mmCIF file with all atom_site columns, C-alpha atoms in Angstrom:
data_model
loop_
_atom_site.group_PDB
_atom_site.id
_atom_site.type_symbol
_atom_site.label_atom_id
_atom_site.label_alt_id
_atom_site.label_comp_id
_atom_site.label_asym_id
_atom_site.label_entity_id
_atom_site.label_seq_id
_atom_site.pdbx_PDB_ins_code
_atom_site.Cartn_x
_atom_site.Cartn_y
_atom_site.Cartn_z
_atom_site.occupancy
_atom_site.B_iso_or_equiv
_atom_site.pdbx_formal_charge
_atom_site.auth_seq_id
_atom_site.auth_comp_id
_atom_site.auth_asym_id
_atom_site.auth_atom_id
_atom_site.pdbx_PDB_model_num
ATOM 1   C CA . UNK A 1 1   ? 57.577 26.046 25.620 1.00 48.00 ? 1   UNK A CA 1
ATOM 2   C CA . UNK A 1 2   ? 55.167 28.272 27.300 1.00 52.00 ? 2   UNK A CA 1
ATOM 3   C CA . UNK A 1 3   ? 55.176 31.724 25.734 1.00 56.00 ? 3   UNK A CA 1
ATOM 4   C CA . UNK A 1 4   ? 55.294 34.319 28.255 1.00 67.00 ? 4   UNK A CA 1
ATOM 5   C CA . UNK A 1 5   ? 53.256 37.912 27.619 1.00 89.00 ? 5   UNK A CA 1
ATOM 6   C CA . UNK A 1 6   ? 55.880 38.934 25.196 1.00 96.00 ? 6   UNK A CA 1
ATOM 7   C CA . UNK A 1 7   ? 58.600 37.890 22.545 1.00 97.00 ? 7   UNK A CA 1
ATOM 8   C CA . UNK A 1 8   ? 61.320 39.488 22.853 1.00 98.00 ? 8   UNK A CA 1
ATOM 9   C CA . UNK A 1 9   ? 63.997 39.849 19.373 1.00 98.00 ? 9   UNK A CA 1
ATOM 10  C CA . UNK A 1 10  ? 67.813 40.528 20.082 1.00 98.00 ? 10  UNK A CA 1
ATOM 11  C CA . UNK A 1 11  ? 70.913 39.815 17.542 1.00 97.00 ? 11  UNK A CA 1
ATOM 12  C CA . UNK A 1 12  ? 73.043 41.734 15.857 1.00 95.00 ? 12  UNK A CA 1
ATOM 13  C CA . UNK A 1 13  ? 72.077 44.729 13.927 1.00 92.00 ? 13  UNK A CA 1
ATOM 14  C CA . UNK A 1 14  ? 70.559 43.333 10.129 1.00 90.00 ? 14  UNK A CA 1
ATOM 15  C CA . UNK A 1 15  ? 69.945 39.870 10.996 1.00 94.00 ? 15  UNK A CA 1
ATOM 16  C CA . UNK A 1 16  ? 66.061 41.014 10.355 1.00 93.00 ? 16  UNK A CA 1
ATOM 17  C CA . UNK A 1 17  ? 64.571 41.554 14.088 1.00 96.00 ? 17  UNK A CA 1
ATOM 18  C CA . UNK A 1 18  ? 62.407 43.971 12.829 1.00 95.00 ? 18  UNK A CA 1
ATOM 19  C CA . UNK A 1 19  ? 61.382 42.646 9.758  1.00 96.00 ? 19  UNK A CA 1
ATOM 20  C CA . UNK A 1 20  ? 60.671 38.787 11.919 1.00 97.00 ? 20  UNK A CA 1
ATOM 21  C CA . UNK A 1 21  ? 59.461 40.871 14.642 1.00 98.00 ? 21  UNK A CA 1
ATOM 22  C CA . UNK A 1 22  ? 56.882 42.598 12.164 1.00 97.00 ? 22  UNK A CA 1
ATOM 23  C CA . UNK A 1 23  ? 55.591 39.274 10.850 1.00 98.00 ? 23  UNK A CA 1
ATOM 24  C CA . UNK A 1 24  ? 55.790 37.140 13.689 1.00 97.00 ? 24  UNK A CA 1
ATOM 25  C CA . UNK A 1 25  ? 53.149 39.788 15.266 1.00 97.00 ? 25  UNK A CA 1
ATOM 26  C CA . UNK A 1 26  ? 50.643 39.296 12.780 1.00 97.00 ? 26  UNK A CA 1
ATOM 27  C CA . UNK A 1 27  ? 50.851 35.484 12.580 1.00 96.00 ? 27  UNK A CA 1
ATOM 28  C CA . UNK A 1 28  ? 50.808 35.448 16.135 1.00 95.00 ? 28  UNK A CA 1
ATOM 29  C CA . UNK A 1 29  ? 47.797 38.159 16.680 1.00 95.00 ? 29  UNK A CA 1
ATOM 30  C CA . UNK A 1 30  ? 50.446 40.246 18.853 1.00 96.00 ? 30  UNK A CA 1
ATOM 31  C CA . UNK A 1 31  ? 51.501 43.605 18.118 1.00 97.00 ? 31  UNK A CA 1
ATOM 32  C CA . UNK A 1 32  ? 54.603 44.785 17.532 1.00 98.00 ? 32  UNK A CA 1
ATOM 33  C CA . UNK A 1 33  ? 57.118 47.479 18.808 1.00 97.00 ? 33  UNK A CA 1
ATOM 34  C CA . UNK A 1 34  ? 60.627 48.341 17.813 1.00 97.00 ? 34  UNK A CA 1
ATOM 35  C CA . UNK A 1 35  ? 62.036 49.530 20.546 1.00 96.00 ? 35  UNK A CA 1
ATOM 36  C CA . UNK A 1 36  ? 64.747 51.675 18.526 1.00 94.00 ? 36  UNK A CA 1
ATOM 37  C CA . UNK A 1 37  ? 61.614 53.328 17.325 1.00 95.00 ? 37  UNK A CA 1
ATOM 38  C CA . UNK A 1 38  ? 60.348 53.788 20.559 1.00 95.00 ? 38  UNK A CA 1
ATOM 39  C CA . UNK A 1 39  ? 63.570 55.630 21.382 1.00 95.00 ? 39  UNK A CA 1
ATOM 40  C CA . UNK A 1 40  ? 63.695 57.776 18.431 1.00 95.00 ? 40  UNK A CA 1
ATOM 41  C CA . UNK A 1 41  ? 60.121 58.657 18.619 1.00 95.00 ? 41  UNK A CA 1
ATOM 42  C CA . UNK A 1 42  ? 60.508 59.814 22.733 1.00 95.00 ? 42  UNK A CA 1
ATOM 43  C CA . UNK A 1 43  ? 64.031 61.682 22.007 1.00 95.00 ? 43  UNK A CA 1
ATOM 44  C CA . UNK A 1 44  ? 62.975 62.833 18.588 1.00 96.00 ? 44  UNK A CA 1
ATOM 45  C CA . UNK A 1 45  ? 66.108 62.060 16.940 1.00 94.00 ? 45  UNK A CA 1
ATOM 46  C CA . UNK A 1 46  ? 67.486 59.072 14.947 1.00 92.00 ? 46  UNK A CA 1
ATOM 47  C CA . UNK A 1 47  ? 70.064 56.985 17.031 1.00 91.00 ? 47  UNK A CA 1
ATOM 48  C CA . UNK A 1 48  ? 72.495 58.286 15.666 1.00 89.00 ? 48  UNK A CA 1
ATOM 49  C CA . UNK A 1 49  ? 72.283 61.356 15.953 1.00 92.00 ? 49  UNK A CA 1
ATOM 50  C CA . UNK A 1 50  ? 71.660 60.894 19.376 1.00 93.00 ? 50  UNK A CA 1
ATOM 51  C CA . UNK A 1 51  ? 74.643 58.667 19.459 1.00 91.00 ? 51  UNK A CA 1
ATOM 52  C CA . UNK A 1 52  ? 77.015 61.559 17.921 1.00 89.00 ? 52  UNK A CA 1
ATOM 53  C CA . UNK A 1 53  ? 75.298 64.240 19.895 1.00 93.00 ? 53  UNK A CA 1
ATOM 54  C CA . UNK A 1 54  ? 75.442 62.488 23.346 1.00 93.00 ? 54  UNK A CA 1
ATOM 55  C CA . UNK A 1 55  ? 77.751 59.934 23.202 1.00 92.00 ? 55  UNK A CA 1
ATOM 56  C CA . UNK A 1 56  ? 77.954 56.088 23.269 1.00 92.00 ? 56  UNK A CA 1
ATOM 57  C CA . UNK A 1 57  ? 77.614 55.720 27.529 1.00 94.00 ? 57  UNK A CA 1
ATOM 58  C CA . UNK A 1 58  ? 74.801 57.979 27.341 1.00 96.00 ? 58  UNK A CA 1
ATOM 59  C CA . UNK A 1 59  ? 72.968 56.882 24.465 1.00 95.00 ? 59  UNK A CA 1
ATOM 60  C CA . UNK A 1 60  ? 72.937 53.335 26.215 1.00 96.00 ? 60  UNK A CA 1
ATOM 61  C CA . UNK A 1 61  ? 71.648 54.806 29.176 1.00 97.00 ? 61  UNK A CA 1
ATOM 62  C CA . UNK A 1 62  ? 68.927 55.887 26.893 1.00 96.00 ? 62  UNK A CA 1
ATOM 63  C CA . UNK A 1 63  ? 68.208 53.282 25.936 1.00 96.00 ? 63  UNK A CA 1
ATOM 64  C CA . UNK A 1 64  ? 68.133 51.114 29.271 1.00 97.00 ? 64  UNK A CA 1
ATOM 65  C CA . UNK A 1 65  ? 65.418 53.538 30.763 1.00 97.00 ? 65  UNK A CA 1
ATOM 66  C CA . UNK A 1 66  ? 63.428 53.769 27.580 1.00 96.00 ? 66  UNK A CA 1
ATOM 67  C CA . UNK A 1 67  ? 63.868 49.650 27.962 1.00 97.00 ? 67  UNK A CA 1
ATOM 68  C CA . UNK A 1 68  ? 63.186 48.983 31.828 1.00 96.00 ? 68  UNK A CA 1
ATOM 69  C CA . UNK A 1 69  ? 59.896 51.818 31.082 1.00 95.00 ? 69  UNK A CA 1
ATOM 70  C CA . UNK A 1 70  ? 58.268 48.779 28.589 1.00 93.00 ? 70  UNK A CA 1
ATOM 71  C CA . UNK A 1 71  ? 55.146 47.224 30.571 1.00 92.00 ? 71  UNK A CA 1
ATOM 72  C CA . UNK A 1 72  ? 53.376 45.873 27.345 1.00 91.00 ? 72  UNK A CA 1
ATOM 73  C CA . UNK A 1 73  ? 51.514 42.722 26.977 1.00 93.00 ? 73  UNK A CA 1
ATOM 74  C CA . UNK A 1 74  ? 51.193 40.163 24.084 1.00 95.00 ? 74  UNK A CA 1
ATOM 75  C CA . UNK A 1 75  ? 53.802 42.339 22.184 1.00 97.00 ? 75  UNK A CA 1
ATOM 76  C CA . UNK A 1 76  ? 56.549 41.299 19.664 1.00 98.00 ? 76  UNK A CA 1
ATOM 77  C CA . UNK A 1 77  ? 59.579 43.919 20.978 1.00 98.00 ? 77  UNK A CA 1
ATOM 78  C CA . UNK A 1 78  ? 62.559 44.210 18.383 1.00 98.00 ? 78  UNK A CA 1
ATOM 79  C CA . UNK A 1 79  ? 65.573 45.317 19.907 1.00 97.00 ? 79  UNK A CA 1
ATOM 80  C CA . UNK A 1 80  ? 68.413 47.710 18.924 1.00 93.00 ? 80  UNK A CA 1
ATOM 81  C CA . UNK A 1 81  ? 71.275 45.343 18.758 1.00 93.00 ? 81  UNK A CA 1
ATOM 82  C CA . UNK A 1 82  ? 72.718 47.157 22.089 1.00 95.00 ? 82  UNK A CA 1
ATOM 83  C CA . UNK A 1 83  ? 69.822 46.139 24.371 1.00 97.00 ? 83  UNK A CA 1
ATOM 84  C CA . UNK A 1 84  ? 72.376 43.326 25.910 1.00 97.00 ? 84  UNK A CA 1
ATOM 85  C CA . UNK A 1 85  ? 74.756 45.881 27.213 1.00 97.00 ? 85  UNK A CA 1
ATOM 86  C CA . UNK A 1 86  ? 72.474 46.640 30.104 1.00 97.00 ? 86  UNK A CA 1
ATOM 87  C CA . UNK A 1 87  ? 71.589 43.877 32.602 1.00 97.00 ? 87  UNK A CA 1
ATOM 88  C CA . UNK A 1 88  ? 68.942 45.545 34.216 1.00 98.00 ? 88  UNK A CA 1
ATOM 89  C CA . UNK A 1 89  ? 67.333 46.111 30.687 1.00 97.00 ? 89  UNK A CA 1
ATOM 90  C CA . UNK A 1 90  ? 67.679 42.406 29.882 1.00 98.00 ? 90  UNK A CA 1
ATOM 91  C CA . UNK A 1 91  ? 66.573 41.387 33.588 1.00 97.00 ? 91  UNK A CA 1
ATOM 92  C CA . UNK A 1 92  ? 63.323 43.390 32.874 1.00 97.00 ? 92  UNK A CA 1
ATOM 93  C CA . UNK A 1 93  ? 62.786 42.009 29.588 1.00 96.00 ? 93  UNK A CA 1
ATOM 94  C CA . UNK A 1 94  ? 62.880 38.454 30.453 1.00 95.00 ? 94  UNK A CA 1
ATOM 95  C CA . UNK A 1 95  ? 60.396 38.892 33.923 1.00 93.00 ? 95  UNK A CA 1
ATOM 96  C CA . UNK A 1 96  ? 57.639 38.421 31.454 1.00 91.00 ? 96  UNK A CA 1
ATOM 97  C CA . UNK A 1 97  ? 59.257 38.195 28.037 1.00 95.00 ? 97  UNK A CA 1
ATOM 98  C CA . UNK A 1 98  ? 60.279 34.465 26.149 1.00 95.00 ? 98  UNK A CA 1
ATOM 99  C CA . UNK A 1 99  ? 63.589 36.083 24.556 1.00 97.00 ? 99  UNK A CA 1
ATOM 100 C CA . UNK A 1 100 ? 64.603 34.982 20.665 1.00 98.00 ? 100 UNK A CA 1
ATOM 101 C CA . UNK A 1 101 ? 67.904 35.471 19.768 1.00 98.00 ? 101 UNK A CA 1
ATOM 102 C CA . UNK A 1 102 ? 68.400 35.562 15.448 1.00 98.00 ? 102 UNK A CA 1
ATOM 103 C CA . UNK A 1 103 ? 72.017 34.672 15.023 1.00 97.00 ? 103 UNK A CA 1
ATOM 104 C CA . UNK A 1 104 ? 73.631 35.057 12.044 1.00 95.00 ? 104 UNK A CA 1
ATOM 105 C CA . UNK A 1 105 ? 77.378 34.297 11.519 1.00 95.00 ? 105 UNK A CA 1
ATOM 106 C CA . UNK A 1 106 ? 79.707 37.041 10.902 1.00 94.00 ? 106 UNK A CA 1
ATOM 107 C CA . UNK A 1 107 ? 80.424 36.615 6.855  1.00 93.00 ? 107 UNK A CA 1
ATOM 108 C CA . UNK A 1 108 ? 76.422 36.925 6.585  1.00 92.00 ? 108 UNK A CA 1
ATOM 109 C CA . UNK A 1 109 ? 76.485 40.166 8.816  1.00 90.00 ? 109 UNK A CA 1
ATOM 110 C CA . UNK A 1 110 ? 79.036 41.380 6.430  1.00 89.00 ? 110 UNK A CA 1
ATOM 111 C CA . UNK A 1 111 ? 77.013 41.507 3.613  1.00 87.00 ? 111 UNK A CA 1
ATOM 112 C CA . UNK A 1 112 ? 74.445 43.149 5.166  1.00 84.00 ? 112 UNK A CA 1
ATOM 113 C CA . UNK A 1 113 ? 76.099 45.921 7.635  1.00 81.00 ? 113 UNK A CA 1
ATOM 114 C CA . UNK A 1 114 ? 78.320 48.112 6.218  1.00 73.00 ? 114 UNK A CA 1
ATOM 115 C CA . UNK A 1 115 ? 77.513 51.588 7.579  1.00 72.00 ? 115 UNK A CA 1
ATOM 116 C CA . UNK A 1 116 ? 77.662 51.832 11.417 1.00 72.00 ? 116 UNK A CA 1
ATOM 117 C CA . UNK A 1 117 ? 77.674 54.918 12.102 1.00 69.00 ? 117 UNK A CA 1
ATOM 118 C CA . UNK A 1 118 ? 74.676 56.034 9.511  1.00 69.00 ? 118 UNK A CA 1
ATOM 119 C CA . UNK A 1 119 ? 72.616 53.152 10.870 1.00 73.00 ? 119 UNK A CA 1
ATOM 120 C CA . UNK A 1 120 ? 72.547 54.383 14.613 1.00 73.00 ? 120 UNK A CA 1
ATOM 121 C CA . UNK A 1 121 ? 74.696 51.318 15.906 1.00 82.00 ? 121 UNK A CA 1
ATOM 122 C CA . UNK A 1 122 ? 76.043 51.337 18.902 1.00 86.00 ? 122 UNK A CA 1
ATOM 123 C CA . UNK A 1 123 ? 79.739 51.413 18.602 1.00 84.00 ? 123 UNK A CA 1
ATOM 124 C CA . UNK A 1 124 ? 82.921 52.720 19.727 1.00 85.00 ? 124 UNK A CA 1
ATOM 125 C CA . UNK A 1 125 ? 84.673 55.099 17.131 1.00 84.00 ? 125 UNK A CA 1
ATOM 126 C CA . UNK A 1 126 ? 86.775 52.952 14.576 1.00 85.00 ? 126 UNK A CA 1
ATOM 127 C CA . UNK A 1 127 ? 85.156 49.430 15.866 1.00 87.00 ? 127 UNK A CA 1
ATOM 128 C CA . UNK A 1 128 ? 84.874 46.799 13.379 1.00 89.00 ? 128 UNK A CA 1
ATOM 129 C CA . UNK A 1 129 ? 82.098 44.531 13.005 1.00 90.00 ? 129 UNK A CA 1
ATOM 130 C CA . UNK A 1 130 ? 84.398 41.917 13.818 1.00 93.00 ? 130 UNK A CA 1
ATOM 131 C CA . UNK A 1 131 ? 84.900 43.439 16.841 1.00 94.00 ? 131 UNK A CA 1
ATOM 132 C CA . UNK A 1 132 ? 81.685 43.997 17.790 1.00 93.00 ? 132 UNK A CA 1
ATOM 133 C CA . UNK A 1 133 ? 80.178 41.006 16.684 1.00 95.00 ? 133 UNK A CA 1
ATOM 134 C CA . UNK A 1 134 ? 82.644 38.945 19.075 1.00 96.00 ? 134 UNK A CA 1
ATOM 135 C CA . UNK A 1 135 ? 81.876 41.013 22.128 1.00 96.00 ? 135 UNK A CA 1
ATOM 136 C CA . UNK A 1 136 ? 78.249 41.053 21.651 1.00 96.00 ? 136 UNK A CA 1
ATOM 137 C CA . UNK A 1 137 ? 77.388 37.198 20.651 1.00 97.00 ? 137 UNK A CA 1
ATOM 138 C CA . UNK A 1 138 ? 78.544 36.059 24.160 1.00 98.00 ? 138 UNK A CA 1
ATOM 139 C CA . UNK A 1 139 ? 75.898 38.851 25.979 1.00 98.00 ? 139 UNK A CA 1
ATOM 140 C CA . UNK A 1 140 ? 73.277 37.395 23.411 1.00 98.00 ? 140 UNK A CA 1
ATOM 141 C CA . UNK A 1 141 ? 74.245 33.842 24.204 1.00 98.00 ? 141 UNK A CA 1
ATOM 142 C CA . UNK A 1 142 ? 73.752 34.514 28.168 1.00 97.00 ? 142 UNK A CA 1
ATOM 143 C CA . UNK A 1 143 ? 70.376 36.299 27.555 1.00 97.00 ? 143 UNK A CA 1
ATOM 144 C CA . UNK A 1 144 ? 68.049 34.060 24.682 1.00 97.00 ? 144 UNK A CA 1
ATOM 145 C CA . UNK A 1 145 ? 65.562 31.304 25.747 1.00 96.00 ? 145 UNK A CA 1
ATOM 146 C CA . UNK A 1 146 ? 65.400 30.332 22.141 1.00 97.00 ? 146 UNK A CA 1
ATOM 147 C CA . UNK A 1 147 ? 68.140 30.925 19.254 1.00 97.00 ? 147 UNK A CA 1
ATOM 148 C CA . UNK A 1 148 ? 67.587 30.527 15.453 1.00 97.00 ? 148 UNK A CA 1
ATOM 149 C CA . UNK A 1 149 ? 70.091 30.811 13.165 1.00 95.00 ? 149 UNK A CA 1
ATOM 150 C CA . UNK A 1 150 ? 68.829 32.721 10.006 1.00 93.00 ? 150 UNK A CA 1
ATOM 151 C CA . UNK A 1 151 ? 71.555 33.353 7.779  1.00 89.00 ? 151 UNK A CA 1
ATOM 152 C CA . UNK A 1 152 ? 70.338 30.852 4.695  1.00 88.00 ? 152 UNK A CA 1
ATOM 153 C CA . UNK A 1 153 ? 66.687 31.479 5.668  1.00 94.00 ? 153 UNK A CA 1
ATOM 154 C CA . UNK A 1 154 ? 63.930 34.706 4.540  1.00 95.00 ? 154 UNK A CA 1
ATOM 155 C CA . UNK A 1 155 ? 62.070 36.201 7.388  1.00 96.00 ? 155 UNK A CA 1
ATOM 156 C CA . UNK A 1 156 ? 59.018 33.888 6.904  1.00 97.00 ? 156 UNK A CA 1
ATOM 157 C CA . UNK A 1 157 ? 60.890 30.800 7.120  1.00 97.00 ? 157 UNK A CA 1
ATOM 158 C CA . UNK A 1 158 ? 62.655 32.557 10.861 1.00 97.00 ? 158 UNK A CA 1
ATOM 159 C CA . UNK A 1 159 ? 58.993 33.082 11.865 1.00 97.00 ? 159 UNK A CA 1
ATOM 160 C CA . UNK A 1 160 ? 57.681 29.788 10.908 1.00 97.00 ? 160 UNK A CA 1
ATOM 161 C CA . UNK A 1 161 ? 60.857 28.263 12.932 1.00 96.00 ? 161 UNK A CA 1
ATOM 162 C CA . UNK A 1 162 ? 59.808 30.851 16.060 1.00 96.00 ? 162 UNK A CA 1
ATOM 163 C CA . UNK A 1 163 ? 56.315 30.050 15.808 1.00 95.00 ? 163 UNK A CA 1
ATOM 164 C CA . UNK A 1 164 ? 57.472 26.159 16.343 1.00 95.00 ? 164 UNK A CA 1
ATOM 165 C CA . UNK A 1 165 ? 59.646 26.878 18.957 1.00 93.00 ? 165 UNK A CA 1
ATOM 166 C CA . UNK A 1 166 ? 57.101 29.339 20.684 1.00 91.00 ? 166 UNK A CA 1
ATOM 167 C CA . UNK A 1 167 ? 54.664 26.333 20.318 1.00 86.00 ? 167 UNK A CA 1
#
């Protein structure tokens, strides 16, 4: 597969896209953004504050224009898990971006997320993960030009599988 000027992370919130975004940059000579970082670092909030103080609708519209602003090159981007809400953020992303979706089935995510609303995810007031995990895998299914599943691996066997897939 040719590898476009960037590699783009989405999945679910904990499944590691920063962590495989992170590492994937240095064994690829990239570098790397997190773009929830990116968001909090321009608003100069964490997400969720942002998400309390303006809402879930706006804080995704944050998000998009933070998103569709990107013109990097030979970057690793790691995602906020909300990133497949917008279209026109995704539609950006993938003009010059080869998009990697880490799945991870929902009894892994389980274990690993547990406090929504301290992490900054976006979500509607009482959603479960349940919930949010089966309206969000479909939007990462439509978006990913590679997927790799990463619940029984670490982060350096995920990048190892990218970097052979991205080969």
């Amino acid at each position: 597969m040719e590898i476009k000027k960037n590699i783009v992370l989405i999945g679910m919130p904990a499944v590691g896209k920063s962590t495989v975004g992170n590492l994937l940059a240095q064994k690829i000579g990239f570098n790397f953004l997190d773009s929830d970082d990116l968001i909090q670092s321009i608003e100069q909030k964490i997400l969720a504050q942002i998400i309390v103080k303006k809402g879930l609708d706006q804080f995704l519209q944050i998000e998009e224009n933070h998103i569709v602003s990107i013109r990097y090159k030979n970057h690793v981007i790691a995602t906020g898990g909300s990133v497949v809400y917008s279209k026109k953020a995704m539609d950006h992303l993938s003009q010059n971006s080869t998009i990697v979706y880490l799945f991870a089935h929902l009894d892994m995510l389980l274990k690993r997320l547990f406090d929504l609303t301290g992490r900054g995810v976006a979500v509607n007031p009482g959603q479960t993960i349940e919930e949010l995990y089966n309206e969000r895998t479909p939007l990462y299914n439509r978006y990913y030009d590679i997927k790799i599943e990463c619940d029984s691996m670490t982060a350096e066997q995920v990048v190892e599988r990218a970097v052979k897939y991205l080969s």
